[in-house]
Amino acid sequence: MEATTSMLDAAAVGDLVLLDPLTEESLLRTLQERFRRSEIYTYIGNVLVSVNPYRSLPIYTPEKVEEYHNCNFFAVKPHIYAIADDAYRSLRDRDRDQCILITGESGSGKTEASKLVMSYVAAVCSKGEEVDKVKEQLLQSNPVLEAFGNAKTIRNDNSSRFGKYMDVEFDFKGEPLGGVINNYLLEKSRVIRHVKGERNFHIFYQLLAGGSAQLLQQLKLRQDCRHYGYLNRESAGLPGMDDAANFRAMQDAMRVIGFSPAEVTALLEVTAVVLKLGNVQLGSSYQASGMEACSITEPQELQEICELIGLDPSTLEQALCSRTVKARNEMVVTTLSVPQGYYGRDALAKNIYSRLFDWLVTRINTSIQVKTGKQRKVMGVLDIYGFEIFQDNGFEQFIINYCNEKLQQIFILMTLKEEQEEYVREGIKWSPVEFFDNTIICDLIENSKGGILAMLDEECLRPGVVNEDTFITKLNQLFATHKHYESKETQNARRVMDSSLPARCFRIHHYAGKVTYNVTGFIEKNNDLLFRDLSQAMWAARHTLLRSLFPEGDPQKVSLKLPPTAGFQFKASVATLMKNLYSKNPNYIRCIKPNESKAAMVFTPELVLAQVRYLGLMENVRVRRAGYAFRQLYGSFLERYKMLSTHTWPRWAGSDREGAEMLLAELPYPPEELAFGHTKIFIRSPRSLFDLERRRQERIAQLATLIQKTFRGWRCRTQYQLMRKSQIIISAWFRGHTQKNKYKQMKHSALLIQAYARGWKSRRLLRELKSQRQRHTAATTIAAYWRGHQVRRVYKRCFRSGASACLANFIYRRLVQKFLLGLQKNLPSMSVMDQTWPPAPYKFLTNVNQELRSIFYRWKCKKYREQLTPQRRALLQTKLCASELFKDKKMLYSKSLQQPFHGEYLGLAQNPKYQKLHAVAKDKLVMADTVRKVNRASGKTVPRLLLLTTEHLVLADPKAAQPKTVLSLSDIRGVSVTRFSDGFLALHLKETSTGGAKGDFLLVSDHLIELVARLHQALLEGTGQALPLHVTDQFSTRFQKGNMAVTVVESAKAGSDVPVCKKRGSHKMEILVH
């Protein structure tokens, strides 16, 4: 209801076919009013007119997608989703290939409209991993093509500088399979030149802003845009556009499409080459012959370009500065002037970029194209330039407007064809429609024998002097009498004075208006020549991608045939496009730019009116209204207008057509205003439709009044009945409440009387019980006193004399018995290390408890000793001997407690090397260890093997394993050690000993405590005398040359356990210990 009302709003109709009266002013006023209401979409039949709002609107949400999915085209508000849905359902359900033609001038929102169409189709398709992959690849082709084909212009920050036609292919279920993209007329002149306030193609700025430092270094680029001539050496800043983020989005899109890292790198390298070509500077010089020549003034840029593409710099320099011409079967090399050199450089840059863009489109097609053999349906989306009329119109505008003439031609023919088919299908007589047929204009431009393009190609191929003057002269001669062509010369011939038409210009009367074209540059742009030397230089490069872009540079395939001109190529492309569009069902989207400043929601009537004329919207409306302005299915028409007849309201029992005929028969409309088809009702003029709508609004107001009256009566009756019911309920509740309160009061009184009666009874019983308890207590007290008196009398007579001693002895015996039984249960463990003991429970048992503890511990130790083996007993005796000798005397003793005494540390029995030493010791070995003997003369230490037996102490050489010194234990007169944690000891010998001729021995042992303890035991067992042990820091030793005073000094220079011996003169020695 809401959508239909919007469509038929007389102030802002949703379908311009319903405008009455139909004038340019009413059409413009309708578009402006709808734009003011943020309704940017309007229909012309099934053609959509879109006005760019230059801001985001909340009309593209997933909820909107769902609203327009499978909708009735005219049952919802005008929207681009409705066009896309109608095209998609026609393709899926009726098996008709579709195409969506999007036209409009730069900045009118064509690119955004194509994105919305693609996103809607992607949203309503079925889901699946493979389907999602195809949809993602199709959608991701946009960021890549926008980066390389779009640029910022004065009119649009993201203007498409090429035409794009994409065929999206579907299977029989309507799921996307892939697609094919065709591009038309890339504006490659923008690569080398753009006006102030515009920018070059986006990719250059995105690469410099978003490329990493490593990537830019690899491409030999600087991040500053002002360094590059092709970027006009201007800053790259553009409000609202993040070039770095767009570059990353483009790279992600390439990965989704299927570009390999090597392909991306090669693509960026060629892009960098184009950018750097603009910095190649040429200078003039003169040859010996006096001829002017050009040369490279900055070889650094040329060197970097050649490093990127793998080419010898001299080859590229020669191609840029000279040209090879074939004359009479001879190859002649001619030098180029500086302007010619710059022309060749710019032509090379344009050709590289143009061919790179074609390669990019082909590469995307390779990824998204459908495998052959699959049956498929096609939906084409055409995003192409609209009609252009500038102050100065050149070759590009001529080509663009030619394409729009062809599109207008197909629009008129397809619209009339669709109208005719609908009338035939509905059984309504078709009357021919008069309209402007622009075939004469298309023929003027494209006629292969006498068209403007044919004349331009002929002029480009003609030998001799060729310039624009000869071209315009030929056009004036050929089209002197053509009513859609005029120039200064033809006007003079017709005696027409028009100062707005310059001399080197011609004017064509297009369907959208008159356009004046300046022929300057027509021949150069149509030829689009690239010197063969430059093509061959690019072929010679080792860069695979760049080499593939110039197949004509192959010396083996040199052809003297001139390449096709730009006009010829575009004409062939347009012919292919037209053939493709004729095979499909067309859907049109006409985009309009509301203002030049790109301001949000600003509508400039003059600008919009010019575009209305360019787009031929008035012509569209007239063609659509050639027969009947309005048509609708009988069912929908009857549902909307059935309240206008008493026979059809409120419901109709017959068929929908009969109901519509009955309804309209009662209304005052002439028969020629109406036509009844098989399924639809046709109304000729919008005036009749608006009259129907007016009658419907009036009838709706009457019905609304009737409904309100009926509703108010029902509401009042209902309210009265509710009040009456409420009053009855309130009365019943009030009476019940009163009776409940009366009952509660009577109940309370009864309970109060009962309570007083029970209280009186209880108090009387309590008094009786208290009296009874007092009597019982008195009797008990008297009896107790009496029994006590009797017992005291007997006690005094029999037990009082010896009772205290007897009781005391009994108590003491009971306490001692309890103590001993408790001690039996809580005895400590049998470990000799466990010295715990339970405390005495009473103070008088303290001494007994200590004595029992001592007895138990001695008994426990006796049991432990009885369990010891002889070896273990001997080891413990040695430990005990060490404790008696060193405890609290030497710091090393505490460390030896945890170390077991092994005695034999050399392994004499196992090592064959020590057989002789083992024989010396035999069964009398007490200890065998390695010691270090201190040299008496220098203080240095040497290793020795020490063997202690029950009778001797032997020092042996560890290498030869031969005894060097054998001392009898009786020759030892004492041992001196330090009080520190070192292993130093002095072995004092008797002067009469046979082995002590050289004097006392100074030794260092790692097992000092064990050695001295075992020596003490051996000496005690062998001689019966204890070993004299001196623990001191100063002592005297006897050497062969005299006595030596030894002083022990604590110093950090010594090791942790190893002492350092230093001689201080002939009779002093210092022992440094830690």
Short mmCIF file of N, CA and C in Angstrom, two decimals, residues 412-508:
data_model
loop_
_atom_site.label_atom_id
_atom_site.label_comp_id
_atom_site.label_asym_id
_atom_site.label_seq_id
_atom_site.Cartn_x
_atom_site.Cartn_y
_atom_site.Cartn_z
N ILE A 412 15.74 2.58 -27.90
CA ILE A 412 14.48 2.88 -28.57
C ILE A 412 13.89 1.62 -29.20
N LEU A 413 14.77 0.88 -29.89
CA LEU A 413 14.27 -0.31 -30.60
C LEU A 413 13.79 -1.37 -29.62
N MET A 414 14.55 -1.58 -28.54
CA MET A 414 14.17 -2.63 -27.57
C MET A 414 12.93 -2.22 -26.79
N THR A 415 12.80 -0.90 -26.48
CA THR A 415 11.62 -0.46 -25.75
C THR A 415 10.36 -0.61 -26.60
N LEU A 416 10.45 -0.17 -27.86
CA LEU A 416 9.30 -0.32 -28.75
C LEU A 416 8.96 -1.79 -28.98
N LYS A 417 10.00 -2.59 -29.10
CA LYS A 417 9.78 -4.02 -29.30
C LYS A 417 9.06 -4.63 -28.09
N GLU A 418 9.49 -4.22 -26.90
CA GLU A 418 8.87 -4.75 -25.68
C GLU A 418 7.41 -4.30 -25.59
N GLU A 419 7.17 -3.01 -25.94
CA GLU A 419 5.80 -2.51 -25.92
C GLU A 419 4.92 -3.31 -26.90
N GLN A 420 5.45 -3.48 -28.11
CA GLN A 420 4.68 -4.20 -29.13
C GLN A 420 4.39 -5.62 -28.70
N GLU A 421 5.39 -6.29 -28.12
CA GLU A 421 5.19 -7.67 -27.68
C GLU A 421 4.14 -7.75 -26.59
N GLU A 422 4.11 -6.75 -25.66
CA GLU A 422 3.12 -6.79 -24.58
C GLU A 422 1.72 -6.58 -25.14
N TYR A 423 1.57 -5.64 -26.10
CA TYR A 423 0.25 -5.40 -26.68
C TYR A 423 -0.25 -6.63 -27.43
N VAL A 424 0.65 -7.27 -28.18
CA VAL A 424 0.25 -8.48 -28.91
C VAL A 424 -0.11 -9.58 -27.92
N ARG A 425 0.67 -9.70 -26.85
CA ARG A 425 0.43 -10.75 -25.85
C ARG A 425 -0.91 -10.54 -25.15
N GLU A 426 -1.31 -9.26 -24.97
CA GLU A 426 -2.55 -8.96 -24.27
C GLU A 426 -3.75 -8.86 -25.24
N GLY A 427 -3.47 -8.96 -26.57
CA GLY A 427 -4.56 -8.90 -27.54
C GLY A 427 -5.09 -7.51 -27.77
N ILE A 428 -4.23 -6.49 -27.65
CA ILE A 428 -4.64 -5.10 -27.86
C ILE A 428 -4.05 -4.62 -29.18
N LYS A 429 -4.80 -3.87 -29.95
CA LYS A 429 -4.37 -3.39 -31.27
C LYS A 429 -3.17 -2.46 -31.09
N TRP A 430 -2.13 -2.71 -31.89
CA TRP A 430 -0.90 -1.92 -31.83
C TRP A 430 -0.93 -0.85 -32.91
N SER A 431 -0.70 0.39 -32.51
CA SER A 431 -0.63 1.49 -33.47
C SER A 431 0.81 1.98 -33.52
N PRO A 432 1.41 2.17 -34.71
CA PRO A 432 2.82 2.60 -34.82
C PRO A 432 3.05 3.90 -34.07
N VAL A 433 4.24 3.98 -33.44
CA VAL A 433 4.60 5.13 -32.62
C VAL A 433 5.61 5.97 -33.38
N GLU A 434 5.38 7.26 -33.43
CA GLU A 434 6.33 8.15 -34.06
C GLU A 434 7.41 8.53 -33.05
N PHE A 435 8.68 8.38 -33.44
CA PHE A 435 9.80 8.72 -32.57
C PHE A 435 11.00 9.07 -33.45
N PHE A 436 11.97 9.72 -32.83
CA PHE A 436 13.18 10.09 -33.57
C PHE A 436 14.09 8.87 -33.71
N ASP A 437 14.37 8.49 -34.94
CA ASP A 437 15.26 7.35 -35.23
C ASP A 437 16.66 7.90 -35.48
N ASN A 438 17.58 7.58 -34.56
CA ASN A 438 18.94 8.13 -34.69
C ASN A 438 19.84 7.27 -35.57
N THR A 439 19.26 6.40 -36.37
CA THR A 439 20.09 5.59 -37.28
C THR A 439 20.87 6.48 -38.23
N ILE A 440 20.29 7.60 -38.64
CA ILE A 440 20.97 8.50 -39.56
C ILE A 440 22.24 9.08 -38.94
N ILE A 441 22.20 9.32 -37.62
CA ILE A 441 23.40 9.84 -36.93
C ILE A 441 24.45 8.75 -36.81
N CYS A 442 24.02 7.53 -36.42
CA CYS A 442 24.97 6.41 -36.33
C CYS A 442 25.62 6.15 -37.69
N ASP A 443 24.82 6.23 -38.74
CA ASP A 443 25.36 6.00 -40.08
C ASP A 443 26.34 7.10 -40.47
N LEU A 444 26.07 8.33 -40.04
CA LEU A 444 26.98 9.44 -40.30
C LEU A 444 28.36 9.17 -39.71
N ILE A 445 28.39 8.52 -38.58
CA ILE A 445 29.67 8.29 -37.89
C ILE A 445 30.32 7.00 -38.35
N GLU A 446 29.55 5.91 -38.47
CA GLU A 446 30.16 4.59 -38.61
C GLU A 446 30.07 3.99 -40.01
N ASN A 447 29.45 4.66 -40.96
CA ASN A 447 29.33 4.08 -42.30
C ASN A 447 30.71 3.70 -42.83
N SER A 448 30.84 2.43 -43.25
CA SER A 448 32.16 1.93 -43.63
C SER A 448 32.71 2.55 -44.90
N LYS A 449 31.85 3.19 -45.72
CA LYS A 449 32.31 3.78 -46.98
C LYS A 449 32.39 5.31 -46.90
N GLY A 450 31.43 5.89 -46.19
CA GLY A 450 31.44 7.34 -46.18
C GLY A 450 31.17 7.94 -44.83
N GLY A 451 31.51 7.24 -43.75
CA GLY A 451 31.31 7.76 -42.40
C GLY A 451 32.52 8.55 -41.92
N ILE A 452 32.31 9.28 -40.81
CA ILE A 452 33.40 10.10 -40.28
C ILE A 452 34.58 9.23 -39.86
N LEU A 453 34.32 8.10 -39.21
CA LEU A 453 35.42 7.21 -38.80
C LEU A 453 36.16 6.65 -40.01
N ALA A 454 35.42 6.30 -41.07
CA ALA A 454 36.07 5.78 -42.28
C ALA A 454 36.94 6.85 -42.92
N MET A 455 36.47 8.11 -42.92
CA MET A 455 37.27 9.19 -43.48
C MET A 455 38.51 9.45 -42.63
N LEU A 456 38.36 9.33 -41.33
CA LEU A 456 39.51 9.52 -40.44
C LEU A 456 40.56 8.45 -40.68
N ASP A 457 40.14 7.19 -40.81
CA ASP A 457 41.10 6.12 -41.10
C ASP A 457 41.75 6.32 -42.46
N GLU A 458 40.97 6.73 -43.43
CA GLU A 458 41.52 6.95 -44.77
C GLU A 458 42.56 8.06 -44.75
N GLU A 459 42.29 9.10 -43.95
CA GLU A 459 43.24 10.21 -43.87
C GLU A 459 44.52 9.79 -43.16
N CYS A 460 44.38 8.92 -42.16
CA CYS A 460 45.56 8.45 -41.43
C CYS A 460 46.44 7.58 -42.33
N LEU A 461 45.85 6.85 -43.28
CA LEU A 461 46.61 5.94 -44.12
C LEU A 461 47.12 6.62 -45.39
N ARG A 462 46.63 7.82 -45.68
CA ARG A 462 47.01 8.48 -46.93
C ARG A 462 48.45 8.91 -46.89
N PRO A 463 49.24 8.64 -47.97
CA PRO A 463 50.64 9.11 -48.01
C PRO A 463 50.69 10.62 -48.21
N GLY A 464 51.81 11.18 -47.91
CA GLY A 464 51.98 12.61 -48.06
C GLY A 464 51.71 13.34 -46.77
N VAL A 465 51.52 14.67 -46.92
CA VAL A 465 51.27 15.49 -45.74
C VAL A 465 49.85 15.25 -45.23
N VAL A 466 49.77 14.84 -43.99
CA VAL A 466 48.48 14.53 -43.39
C VAL A 466 48.31 15.40 -42.15
N ASN A 467 47.24 16.15 -42.08
CA ASN A 467 46.95 16.94 -40.89
C ASN A 467 45.45 17.11 -40.75
N GLU A 468 45.04 17.78 -39.69
CA GLU A 468 43.62 17.93 -39.40
C GLU A 468 42.91 18.82 -40.43
N ASP A 469 43.65 19.75 -41.07
CA ASP A 469 43.02 20.64 -42.05
C ASP A 469 42.51 19.86 -43.26
N THR A 470 43.31 18.91 -43.76
CA THR A 470 42.85 18.09 -44.89
C THR A 470 41.68 17.22 -44.47
N PHE A 471 41.68 16.76 -43.21
CA PHE A 471 40.59 15.92 -42.72
C PHE A 471 39.27 16.70 -42.66
N ILE A 472 39.29 17.91 -42.08
CA ILE A 472 38.06 18.68 -41.95
C ILE A 472 37.55 19.13 -43.33
N THR A 473 38.51 19.37 -44.26
CA THR A 473 38.10 19.74 -45.62
C THR A 473 37.35 18.59 -46.28
N LYS A 474 37.87 17.37 -46.10
CA LYS A 474 37.21 16.21 -46.70
C LYS A 474 35.83 16.00 -46.09
N LEU A 475 35.69 16.19 -44.77
CA LEU A 475 34.37 16.04 -44.14
C LEU A 475 33.39 17.08 -44.67
N ASN A 476 33.86 18.31 -44.84
CA ASN A 476 32.97 19.37 -45.34
C ASN A 476 32.47 19.08 -46.76
N GLN A 477 33.37 18.49 -47.58
CA GLN A 477 32.96 18.15 -48.94
C GLN A 477 31.94 17.00 -48.95
N LEU A 478 32.18 16.01 -48.07
CA LEU A 478 31.37 14.80 -48.10
C LEU A 478 29.99 15.02 -47.48
N PHE A 479 29.92 15.83 -46.40
CA PHE A 479 28.66 15.98 -45.65
C PHE A 479 28.11 17.41 -45.76
N ALA A 480 28.34 18.02 -46.88
CA ALA A 480 27.91 19.42 -47.04
C ALA A 480 26.40 19.55 -46.92
N THR A 481 25.68 18.53 -47.36
CA THR A 481 24.20 18.62 -47.36
C THR A 481 23.56 17.79 -46.25
N HIS A 482 24.37 17.17 -45.40
CA HIS A 482 23.81 16.32 -44.32
C HIS A 482 23.17 17.22 -43.26
N LYS A 483 21.92 16.92 -42.92
CA LYS A 483 21.20 17.80 -42.00
C LYS A 483 21.65 17.69 -40.54
N HIS A 484 22.46 16.62 -40.20
CA HIS A 484 22.96 16.46 -38.81
C HIS A 484 24.43 16.80 -38.69
N TYR A 485 25.00 17.37 -39.74
CA TYR A 485 26.41 17.76 -39.73
C TYR A 485 26.52 19.20 -40.17
N GLU A 486 27.35 19.95 -39.47
CA GLU A 486 27.63 21.31 -39.89
C GLU A 486 29.01 21.74 -39.43
N SER A 487 29.59 22.67 -40.21
CA SER A 487 30.88 23.25 -39.87
C SER A 487 30.87 24.70 -40.33
N LYS A 488 31.98 25.38 -40.13
CA LYS A 488 32.05 26.78 -40.54
C LYS A 488 31.85 26.91 -42.05
N GLU A 489 32.42 26.00 -42.82
CA GLU A 489 32.34 26.06 -44.27
C GLU A 489 30.92 25.74 -44.75
N THR A 490 30.26 24.75 -44.18
CA THR A 490 28.90 24.41 -44.59
C THR A 490 27.92 25.51 -44.19
N GLN A 491 28.18 26.16 -43.04
CA GLN A 491 27.32 27.28 -42.64
C GLN A 491 27.46 28.46 -43.60
N ASN A 492 28.70 28.70 -44.04
CA ASN A 492 28.91 29.78 -45.00
C ASN A 492 28.18 29.48 -46.31
N ALA A 493 28.24 28.17 -46.69
CA ALA A 493 27.56 27.80 -47.94
C ALA A 493 26.05 28.00 -47.82
N ARG A 494 25.53 27.82 -46.60
CA ARG A 494 24.09 28.00 -46.39
C ARG A 494 23.74 29.44 -45.97
N ARG A 495 24.75 30.28 -45.96
CA ARG A 495 24.58 31.67 -45.55
C ARG A 495 24.04 31.78 -44.12
N VAL A 496 24.65 30.95 -43.24
CA VAL A 496 24.29 30.96 -41.81
C VAL A 496 25.45 31.57 -41.04
N MET A 497 25.18 32.52 -40.18
CA MET A 497 26.22 33.16 -39.37
C MET A 497 26.15 32.59 -37.95
N ASP A 498 27.21 31.93 -37.54
CA ASP A 498 27.25 31.31 -36.18
C ASP A 498 28.66 31.48 -35.64
N SER A 499 28.83 32.43 -34.74
CA SER A 499 30.17 32.71 -34.18
C SER A 499 30.61 31.66 -33.16
N SER A 500 29.68 30.77 -32.72
CA SER A 500 30.04 29.74 -31.73
C SER A 500 30.76 28.55 -32.34
N LEU A 501 30.87 28.49 -33.67
CA LEU A 501 31.50 27.35 -34.33
C LEU A 501 32.85 27.79 -34.90
N PRO A 502 34.00 27.40 -34.27
CA PRO A 502 35.32 27.82 -34.76
C PRO A 502 35.63 27.18 -36.10
N ALA A 503 36.81 27.57 -36.65
CA ALA A 503 37.17 27.15 -38.00
C ALA A 503 37.51 25.67 -38.07
N ARG A 504 38.33 25.12 -37.16
CA ARG A 504 38.79 23.74 -37.24
C ARG A 504 37.88 22.82 -36.41
N CYS A 505 36.59 23.06 -36.48
CA CYS A 505 35.63 22.26 -35.71
C CYS A 505 34.48 21.84 -36.61
N PHE A 506 33.79 20.78 -36.22
CA PHE A 506 32.55 20.40 -36.86
C PHE A 506 31.53 20.06 -35.78
N ARG A 507 30.26 20.13 -36.14
CA ARG A 507 29.19 19.94 -35.16
C ARG A 507 28.25 18.84 -35.64
N ILE A 508 27.86 17.95 -34.71
CA ILE A 508 26.92 16.88 -35.01
C ILE A 508 25.68 17.09 -34.16
#
